[in-house]
Amino acid sequence: EVQLVESGGGLVKPGGSLRLSCAASGFTFSSYSMNWVRQAPGKGLEWVSSISSSSSYIYYADSVKGRFTISRDNAKNSLYLQMNSLRAEDTAVYYCARTPVEDGSSFDYWGQGTLVTVSS
Amino acid sequence: SYELTQPSSVSVSPGQTARITCSGDVLAKKYARWFQQKPGQAPVLVIYKDSERPSGIPERFSGSSSGTTVTLTISGAQVEDEADYYCYSAADNNLRVFGGGTKLTVL
């Protein structure tokens, strides 16, 4: 069974940093591209970042470019999101999601999310 | 930038057909996907590549595309289908956008 479990969320002050992790199991992690998608409280979904299976290709939404860094460790079956210079508008539930082989731009499995709150 | 536009809400009675539209210029050239999200839960993929249904998704869910508009159809909507639905497309690798979401009420 595919499982994605996020961790690392919490309360951080504006300008601060946080590192999110996503532990994957139930599939060959190293064969799949992975993503972060976020959802502000009461709002819609927003794609944040994507990384290819071997980390060769990395993409960011304009809203986080230069502040967030996506990475992965295939030996540990883990995905990460380093978030720096955090702003109030980064407050959201952050989901880890897998890209399916049959559709290279989609998300077929999602974790339950971890809440990041940026507030003084 | 580009946008995907959805109605904010759709309401049907149980057993009726629910149709949720998503419009955007990018949809004329790129695939759409649809996600279902129930309160407090993670999104679930219900349609990919405009009209393909993942395994485990009921047959009453279908997708179609015409020009710059895609439609999610739920034939014989059930109470458990009540949820927020989001369309999504990727203009390119750095430009991936969700629609604003549609709240489906089945009552």
PDB file of C-alpha atoms in Angstrom:
ATOM      1  CA  GLU A   1       0.000   0.000   0.000  1.00  0.00           C
ATOM      2  CA  VAL A   2       1.362   3.394  -0.993  1.00  0.00           C
ATOM      3  CA  GLN A   3       1.901   5.637   2.020  1.00  0.00           C
ATOM      4  CA  LEU A   4       3.185   9.183   2.233  1.00  0.00           C
ATOM      5  CA  VAL A   5       3.655  10.693   5.682  1.00  0.00           C
ATOM      6  CA  GLU A   6       4.610  14.331   6.083  1.00  0.00           C
ATOM      7  CA  SER A   7       6.245  15.821   9.153  1.00  0.00           C
ATOM      8  CA  GLY A   8       8.066  18.945  10.253  1.00  0.00           C
ATOM      9  CA  GLY A   9       5.253  21.461  10.240  1.00  0.00           C
ATOM     10  CA  GLY A  10       4.689  23.914  13.054  1.00  0.00           C
ATOM     11  CA  LEU A  11       4.597  27.545  14.095  1.00  0.00           C
ATOM     12  CA  VAL A  12       7.391  29.795  12.833  1.00  0.00           C
ATOM     13  CA  LYS A  13       7.917  33.543  12.853  1.00  0.00           C
ATOM     14  CA  PRO A  14       8.006  35.576   9.635  1.00  0.00           C
ATOM     15  CA  GLY A  15      11.466  35.408   8.126  1.00  0.00           C
ATOM     16  CA  GLY A  16      12.132  32.072   9.770  1.00  0.00           C
ATOM     17  CA  SER A  17      12.888  28.668   8.308  1.00  0.00           C
ATOM     18  CA  LEU A  18      11.378  25.209   8.448  1.00  0.00           C
ATOM     19  CA  ARG A  19      12.186  21.859   6.854  1.00  0.00           C
ATOM     20  CA  LEU A  20       9.394  19.509   5.894  1.00  0.00           C
ATOM     21  CA  SER A  21       9.896  15.795   5.347  1.00  0.00           C
ATOM     22  CA  CYS A  22       7.829  13.171   3.587  1.00  0.00           C
ATOM     23  CA  ALA A  23       8.447   9.491   4.294  1.00  0.00           C
ATOM     24  CA  ALA A  24       7.375   7.203   1.470  1.00  0.00           C
ATOM     25  CA  SER A  25       6.597   3.497   1.572  1.00  0.00           C
ATOM     26  CA  GLY A  26       4.777   0.855  -0.425  1.00  0.00           C
ATOM     27  CA  PHE A  27       6.358   1.655  -3.780  1.00  0.00           C
ATOM     28  CA  THR A  28       9.767   2.050  -5.420  1.00  0.00           C
ATOM     29  CA  PHE A  29      10.385   5.637  -4.371  1.00  0.00           C
ATOM     30  CA  SER A  30      13.426   6.094  -6.598  1.00  0.00           C
ATOM     31  CA  SER A  31      11.316   5.508  -9.722  1.00  0.00           C
ATOM     32  CA  TYR A  32       8.858   8.335  -9.214  1.00  0.00           C
ATOM     33  CA  SER A  33       8.846  12.097  -9.456  1.00  0.00           C
ATOM     34  CA  MET A  34       7.516  13.753  -6.328  1.00  0.00           C
ATOM     35  CA  ASN A  35       5.807  17.013  -5.474  1.00  0.00           C
ATOM     36  CA  TRP A  36       4.738  19.435  -2.789  1.00  0.00           C
ATOM     37  CA  VAL A  37       1.274  20.998  -2.964  1.00  0.00           C
ATOM     38  CA  ARG A  38      -0.126  23.374  -0.353  1.00  0.00           C
ATOM     39  CA  GLN A  39      -3.508  24.610   0.768  1.00  0.00           C
ATOM     40  CA  ALA A  40      -3.995  27.769   2.798  1.00  0.00           C
ATOM     41  CA  PRO A  41      -6.735  27.553   5.450  1.00  0.00           C
ATOM     42  CA  GLY A  42     -10.126  27.609   3.754  1.00  0.00           C
ATOM     43  CA  LYS A  43      -8.554  28.114   0.333  1.00  0.00           C
ATOM     44  CA  GLY A  44      -7.802  26.071  -2.766  1.00  0.00           C
ATOM     45  CA  LEU A  45      -4.847  23.939  -3.782  1.00  0.00           C
ATOM     46  CA  GLU A  46      -1.555  25.440  -4.966  1.00  0.00           C
ATOM     47  CA  TRP A  47       1.301  23.524  -6.582  1.00  0.00           C
ATOM     48  CA  VAL A  48       4.612  24.397  -4.887  1.00  0.00           C
ATOM     49  CA  SER A  49       7.432  22.300  -6.323  1.00  0.00           C
ATOM     50  CA  SER A  50       8.337  19.101  -8.185  1.00  0.00           C
ATOM     51  CA  ILE A  51      11.448  16.939  -8.386  1.00  0.00           C
ATOM     52  CA  SER A  52      12.240  14.147 -10.814  1.00  0.00           C
ATOM     53  CA  SER A  53      13.151  10.645  -9.699  1.00  0.00           C
ATOM     54  CA  SER A  54      16.897  11.230  -9.830  1.00  0.00           C
ATOM     55  CA  SER A  55      16.738  14.899  -8.820  1.00  0.00           C
ATOM     56  CA  SER A  56      17.853  15.918 -12.295  1.00  0.00           C
ATOM     57  CA  TYR A  57      14.857  18.165 -12.851  1.00  0.00           C
ATOM     58  CA  ILE A  58      13.452  20.545 -10.259  1.00  0.00           C
ATOM     59  CA  TYR A  59      10.646  23.054 -10.661  1.00  0.00           C
ATOM     60  CA  TYR A  60       9.127  25.738  -8.445  1.00  0.00           C
ATOM     61  CA  ALA A  61       6.084  27.950  -8.428  1.00  0.00           C
ATOM     62  CA  ASP A  62       6.969  31.626  -8.805  1.00  0.00           C
ATOM     63  CA  SER A  63       5.558  32.290  -5.329  1.00  0.00           C
ATOM     64  CA  VAL A  64       8.300  30.230  -3.651  1.00  0.00           C
ATOM     65  CA  LYS A  65      11.204  30.422  -6.106  1.00  0.00           C
ATOM     66  CA  GLY A  66      14.395  31.531  -4.395  1.00  0.00           C
ATOM     67  CA  ARG A  67      13.021  30.791  -0.924  1.00  0.00           C
ATOM     68  CA  PHE A  68      12.125  27.092  -0.979  1.00  0.00           C
ATOM     69  CA  THR A  69      14.328  24.136  -1.936  1.00  0.00           C
ATOM     70  CA  ILE A  70      13.008  20.694  -2.768  1.00  0.00           C
ATOM     71  CA  SER A  71      15.242  17.657  -2.406  1.00  0.00           C
ATOM     72  CA  ARG A  72      15.067  13.904  -1.957  1.00  0.00           C
ATOM     73  CA  ASP A  73      17.077  11.015  -0.581  1.00  0.00           C
ATOM     74  CA  ASN A  74      16.228   7.864  -2.494  1.00  0.00           C
ATOM     75  CA  ALA A  75      18.236   5.730  -0.085  1.00  0.00           C
ATOM     76  CA  LYS A  76      15.971   6.895   2.734  1.00  0.00           C
ATOM     77  CA  ASN A  77      12.753   6.975   0.667  1.00  0.00           C
ATOM     78  CA  SER A  78      12.287  10.562   1.711  1.00  0.00           C
ATOM     79  CA  LEU A  79      11.289  13.870   0.165  1.00  0.00           C
ATOM     80  CA  TYR A  80      12.113  17.242   1.701  1.00  0.00           C
ATOM     81  CA  LEU A  81      11.133  20.892   1.433  1.00  0.00           C
ATOM     82  CA  GLN A  82      13.461  23.469   2.952  1.00  0.00           C
ATOM     83  CA  MET A  83      11.509  26.676   3.461  1.00  0.00           C
ATOM     84  CA  ASN A  84      13.389  29.908   4.157  1.00  0.00           C
ATOM     85  CA  SER A  85      12.316  33.547   4.479  1.00  0.00           C
ATOM     86  CA  LEU A  86       8.835  32.418   5.399  1.00  0.00           C
ATOM     87  CA  ARG A  87       5.925  34.829   5.039  1.00  0.00           C
ATOM     88  CA  ALA A  88       2.437  34.911   6.480  1.00  0.00           C
ATOM     89  CA  GLU A  89       1.080  33.892   3.069  1.00  0.00           C
ATOM     90  CA  ASP A  90       3.046  30.630   3.272  1.00  0.00           C
ATOM     91  CA  THR A  91       0.697  29.483   6.042  1.00  0.00           C
ATOM     92  CA  ALA A  92      -0.895  26.310   4.719  1.00  0.00           C
ATOM     93  CA  VAL A  93      -1.200  22.568   4.943  1.00  0.00           C
ATOM     94  CA  TYR A  94       1.643  21.139   2.885  1.00  0.00           C
ATOM     95  CA  TYR A  95       0.988  17.886   1.075  1.00  0.00           C
ATOM     96  CA  CYS A  96       3.521  15.505  -0.387  1.00  0.00           C
ATOM     97  CA  ALA A  97       2.223  13.880  -3.586  1.00  0.00           C
ATOM     98  CA  ARG A  98       3.506  11.301  -6.049  1.00  0.00           C
ATOM     99  CA  THR A  99       3.511  11.724  -9.827  1.00  0.00           C
ATOM    100  CA  PRO A 100       2.066   8.675 -11.610  1.00  0.00           C
ATOM    101  CA  VAL A 101       4.036   7.013 -14.357  1.00  0.00           C
ATOM    102  CA  GLU A 102       1.096   7.234 -16.772  1.00  0.00           C
ATOM    103  CA  ASP A 103       0.681  11.002 -16.389  1.00  0.00           C
ATOM    104  CA  GLY A 104       3.867  12.943 -15.836  1.00  0.00           C
ATOM    105  CA  SER A 105       2.232  16.127 -14.581  1.00  0.00           C
ATOM    106  CA  SER A 106      -0.347  14.761 -12.173  1.00  0.00           C
ATOM    107  CA  PHE A 107      -0.549  13.527  -8.582  1.00  0.00           C
ATOM    108  CA  ASP A 108      -1.943  10.082  -7.813  1.00  0.00           C
ATOM    109  CA  TYR A 109      -1.174   9.560  -4.116  1.00  0.00           C
ATOM    110  CA  TRP A 110      -1.139  12.222  -1.422  1.00  0.00           C
ATOM    111  CA  GLY A 111      -0.083  12.306   2.197  1.00  0.00           C
ATOM    112  CA  GLN A 112      -2.347  13.671   4.899  1.00  0.00           C
ATOM    113  CA  GLY A 113      -0.419  16.923   5.079  1.00  0.00           C
ATOM    114  CA  THR A 114       1.471  18.912   7.686  1.00  0.00           C
ATOM    115  CA  LEU A 115       0.396  22.370   8.834  1.00  0.00           C
ATOM    116  CA  VAL A 116       2.807  25.278   8.613  1.00  0.00           C
ATOM    117  CA  THR A 117       1.793  28.458  10.413  1.00  0.00           C
ATOM    118  CA  VAL A 118       3.816  31.629   9.882  1.00  0.00           C
ATOM    119  CA  SER A 119       2.937  34.166  12.523  1.00  0.00           C
ATOM    120  CA  SER A 120       4.599  36.453  15.018  1.00  0.00           C
TER     121      SER A 120
ATOM    122  CA  SER B   1       0.357  33.244 -16.056  1.00  0.00           C
ATOM    123  CA  TYR B   2      -2.809  31.371 -16.817  1.00  0.00           C
ATOM    124  CA  GLU B   3      -5.987  30.586 -14.962  1.00  0.00           C
ATOM    125  CA  LEU B   4      -8.497  27.796 -14.683  1.00  0.00           C
ATOM    126  CA  THR B   5     -12.031  28.951 -13.913  1.00  0.00           C
ATOM    127  CA  GLN B   6     -14.596  26.803 -12.106  1.00  0.00           C
ATOM    128  CA  PRO B   7     -18.045  27.614 -10.727  1.00  0.00           C
ATOM    129  CA  SER B   8     -17.891  28.126  -6.981  1.00  0.00           C
ATOM    130  CA  SER B   9     -20.741  25.745  -6.314  1.00  0.00           C
ATOM    131  CA  VAL B  10     -22.955  23.130  -7.930  1.00  0.00           C
ATOM    132  CA  SER B  11     -25.963  21.524  -6.316  1.00  0.00           C
ATOM    133  CA  VAL B  12     -27.884  18.400  -7.319  1.00  0.00           C
ATOM    134  CA  SER B  13     -30.300  15.944  -5.749  1.00  0.00           C
ATOM    135  CA  PRO B  14     -29.184  12.351  -5.123  1.00  0.00           C
ATOM    136  CA  GLY B  15     -29.389  10.310  -8.316  1.00  0.00           C
ATOM    137  CA  GLN B  16     -29.142  13.316 -10.594  1.00  0.00           C
ATOM    138  CA  THR B  17     -26.217  14.062 -12.887  1.00  0.00           C
ATOM    139  CA  ALA B  18     -23.749  16.640 -11.654  1.00  0.00           C
ATOM    140  CA  ARG B  19     -21.592  18.525 -14.123  1.00  0.00           C
ATOM    141  CA  ILE B  20     -18.670  20.691 -13.087  1.00  0.00           C
ATOM    142  CA  THR B  21     -16.885  22.753 -15.707  1.00  0.00           C
ATOM    143  CA  CYS B  22     -13.371  24.133 -15.843  1.00  0.00           C
ATOM    144  CA  SER B  23     -12.315  26.713 -18.422  1.00  0.00           C
ATOM    145  CA  GLY B  24      -8.954  28.045 -19.498  1.00  0.00           C
ATOM    146  CA  ASP B  25      -7.012  28.661 -22.677  1.00  0.00           C
ATOM    147  CA  VAL B  26      -4.365  26.110 -21.705  1.00  0.00           C
ATOM    148  CA  LEU B  27      -6.962  23.337 -21.800  1.00  0.00           C
ATOM    149  CA  ALA B  28      -7.062  23.514 -25.584  1.00  0.00           C
ATOM    150  CA  LYS B  29      -3.509  22.140 -25.624  1.00  0.00           C
ATOM    151  CA  LYS B  30      -2.896  20.447 -22.287  1.00  0.00           C
ATOM    152  CA  TYR B  31      -4.609  17.683 -20.327  1.00  0.00           C
ATOM    153  CA  ALA B  32      -6.830  18.344 -17.341  1.00  0.00           C
ATOM    154  CA  ARG B  33      -7.087  16.327 -14.166  1.00  0.00           C
ATOM    155  CA  TRP B  34      -9.757  16.382 -11.476  1.00  0.00           C
ATOM    156  CA  PHE B  35      -9.346  15.970  -7.733  1.00  0.00           C
ATOM    157  CA  GLN B  36     -11.990  15.338  -5.081  1.00  0.00           C
ATOM    158  CA  GLN B  37     -11.403  16.657  -1.578  1.00  0.00           C
ATOM    159  CA  LYS B  38     -13.640  15.982   1.378  1.00  0.00           C
ATOM    160  CA  PRO B  39     -13.385  18.075   4.562  1.00  0.00           C
ATOM    161  CA  GLY B  40     -10.255  17.358   6.549  1.00  0.00           C
ATOM    162  CA  GLN B  41      -8.930  14.898   3.976  1.00  0.00           C
ATOM    163  CA  ALA B  42      -6.247  14.905   1.327  1.00  0.00           C
ATOM    164  CA  PRO B  43      -7.288  15.288  -2.313  1.00  0.00           C
ATOM    165  CA  VAL B  44      -8.036  12.182  -4.367  1.00  0.00           C
ATOM    166  CA  LEU B  45      -7.399  11.935  -8.116  1.00  0.00           C
ATOM    167  CA  VAL B  46     -10.653  11.016  -9.884  1.00  0.00           C
ATOM    168  CA  ILE B  47      -9.849  11.833 -13.528  1.00  0.00           C
ATOM    169  CA  TYR B  48      -6.543  12.236 -15.383  1.00  0.00           C
ATOM    170  CA  LYS B  49      -5.659  13.017 -19.006  1.00  0.00           C
ATOM    171  CA  ASP B  50      -9.081  14.654 -19.476  1.00  0.00           C
ATOM    172  CA  SER B  51     -11.117  11.455 -19.323  1.00  0.00           C
ATOM    173  CA  GLU B  52      -9.133   8.578 -17.836  1.00  0.00           C
ATOM    174  CA  ARG B  53     -10.348   7.121 -14.568  1.00  0.00           C
ATOM    175  CA  PRO B  54      -7.840   5.737 -12.036  1.00  0.00           C
ATOM    176  CA  SER B  55      -8.452   2.279 -10.678  1.00  0.00           C
ATOM    177  CA  GLY B  56     -10.803   2.286  -7.735  1.00  0.00           C
ATOM    178  CA  ILE B  57     -12.744   5.340  -8.871  1.00  0.00           C
ATOM    179  CA  PRO B  58     -16.440   4.558  -9.469  1.00  0.00           C
ATOM    180  CA  GLU B  59     -17.656   4.463 -13.054  1.00  0.00           C
ATOM    181  CA  ARG B  60     -20.126   7.250 -12.367  1.00  0.00           C
ATOM    182  CA  PHE B  61     -17.186   9.666 -12.556  1.00  0.00           C
ATOM    183  CA  SER B  62     -16.263  10.677 -16.105  1.00  0.00           C
ATOM    184  CA  GLY B  63     -14.423  13.490 -17.814  1.00  0.00           C
ATOM    185  CA  SER B  64     -14.674  15.168 -21.180  1.00  0.00           C
ATOM    186  CA  SER B  65     -13.001  17.959 -23.070  1.00  0.00           C
ATOM    187  CA  SER B  66     -14.098  20.429 -25.721  1.00  0.00           C
ATOM    188  CA  GLY B  67     -11.878  23.275 -26.775  1.00  0.00           C
ATOM    189  CA  THR B  68     -10.949  25.352 -23.750  1.00  0.00           C
ATOM    190  CA  THR B  69     -13.442  23.692 -21.404  1.00  0.00           C
ATOM    191  CA  VAL B  70     -13.296  20.392 -19.584  1.00  0.00           C
ATOM    192  CA  THR B  71     -16.183  18.850 -17.688  1.00  0.00           C
ATOM    193  CA  LEU B  72     -16.345  16.449 -14.790  1.00  0.00           C
ATOM    194  CA  THR B  73     -19.597  14.490 -14.861  1.00  0.00           C
ATOM    195  CA  ILE B  74     -20.929  12.471 -11.961  1.00  0.00           C
ATOM    196  CA  SER B  75     -23.777  10.321 -13.252  1.00  0.00           C
ATOM    197  CA  GLY B  76     -26.218   9.436 -10.507  1.00  0.00           C
ATOM    198  CA  ALA B  77     -24.512  11.524  -7.842  1.00  0.00           C
ATOM    199  CA  GLN B  78     -24.559  10.069  -4.348  1.00  0.00           C
ATOM    200  CA  VAL B  79     -24.489  11.764  -0.983  1.00  0.00           C
ATOM    201  CA  GLU B  80     -20.928  10.557  -0.463  1.00  0.00           C
ATOM    202  CA  ASP B  81     -19.847  12.476  -3.577  1.00  0.00           C
ATOM    203  CA  GLU B  82     -20.413  15.748  -1.749  1.00  0.00           C
ATOM    204  CA  ALA B  83     -16.991  17.392  -1.722  1.00  0.00           C
ATOM    205  CA  ASP B  84     -14.830  20.098  -3.219  1.00  0.00           C
ATOM    206  CA  TYR B  85     -13.618  19.358  -6.730  1.00  0.00           C
ATOM    207  CA  TYR B  86     -10.528  20.918  -8.302  1.00  0.00           C
ATOM    208  CA  CYS B  87      -9.412  20.865 -11.906  1.00  0.00           C
ATOM    209  CA  TYR B  88      -5.695  21.060 -12.629  1.00  0.00           C
ATOM    210  CA  SER B  89      -3.433  21.440 -15.622  1.00  0.00           C
ATOM    211  CA  ALA B  90       0.211  22.016 -16.391  1.00  0.00           C
ATOM    212  CA  ALA B  91       1.056  24.566 -19.073  1.00  0.00           C
ATOM    213  CA  ASP B  92       4.691  23.597 -18.651  1.00  0.00           C
ATOM    214  CA  ASN B  93       6.909  22.194 -15.926  1.00  0.00           C
ATOM    215  CA  ASN B  94       7.095  25.510 -14.105  1.00  0.00           C
ATOM    216  CA  LEU B  95       3.492  26.480 -14.595  1.00  0.00           C
ATOM    217  CA  ARG B  96       1.080  24.070 -12.929  1.00  0.00           C
ATOM    218  CA  VAL B  97      -2.251  25.478 -11.819  1.00  0.00           C
ATOM    219  CA  PHE B  98      -5.378  24.362  -9.993  1.00  0.00           C
ATOM    220  CA  GLY B  99      -8.777  25.834 -10.558  1.00  0.00           C
ATOM    221  CA  GLY B 100     -10.382  27.653  -7.652  1.00  0.00           C
ATOM    222  CA  GLY B 101     -12.496  24.662  -6.704  1.00  0.00           C
ATOM    223  CA  THR B 102     -16.195  23.818  -6.870  1.00  0.00           C
ATOM    224  CA  LYS B 103     -18.232  22.822  -3.857  1.00  0.00           C
ATOM    225  CA  LEU B 104     -20.598  20.043  -4.865  1.00  0.00           C
ATOM    226  CA  THR B 105     -23.688  19.684  -2.703  1.00  0.00           C
ATOM    227  CA  VAL B 106     -25.770  16.529  -3.054  1.00  0.00           C
ATOM    228  CA  LEU B 107     -28.946  17.129  -1.152  1.00  0.00           C
TER     229      LEU B 107
END
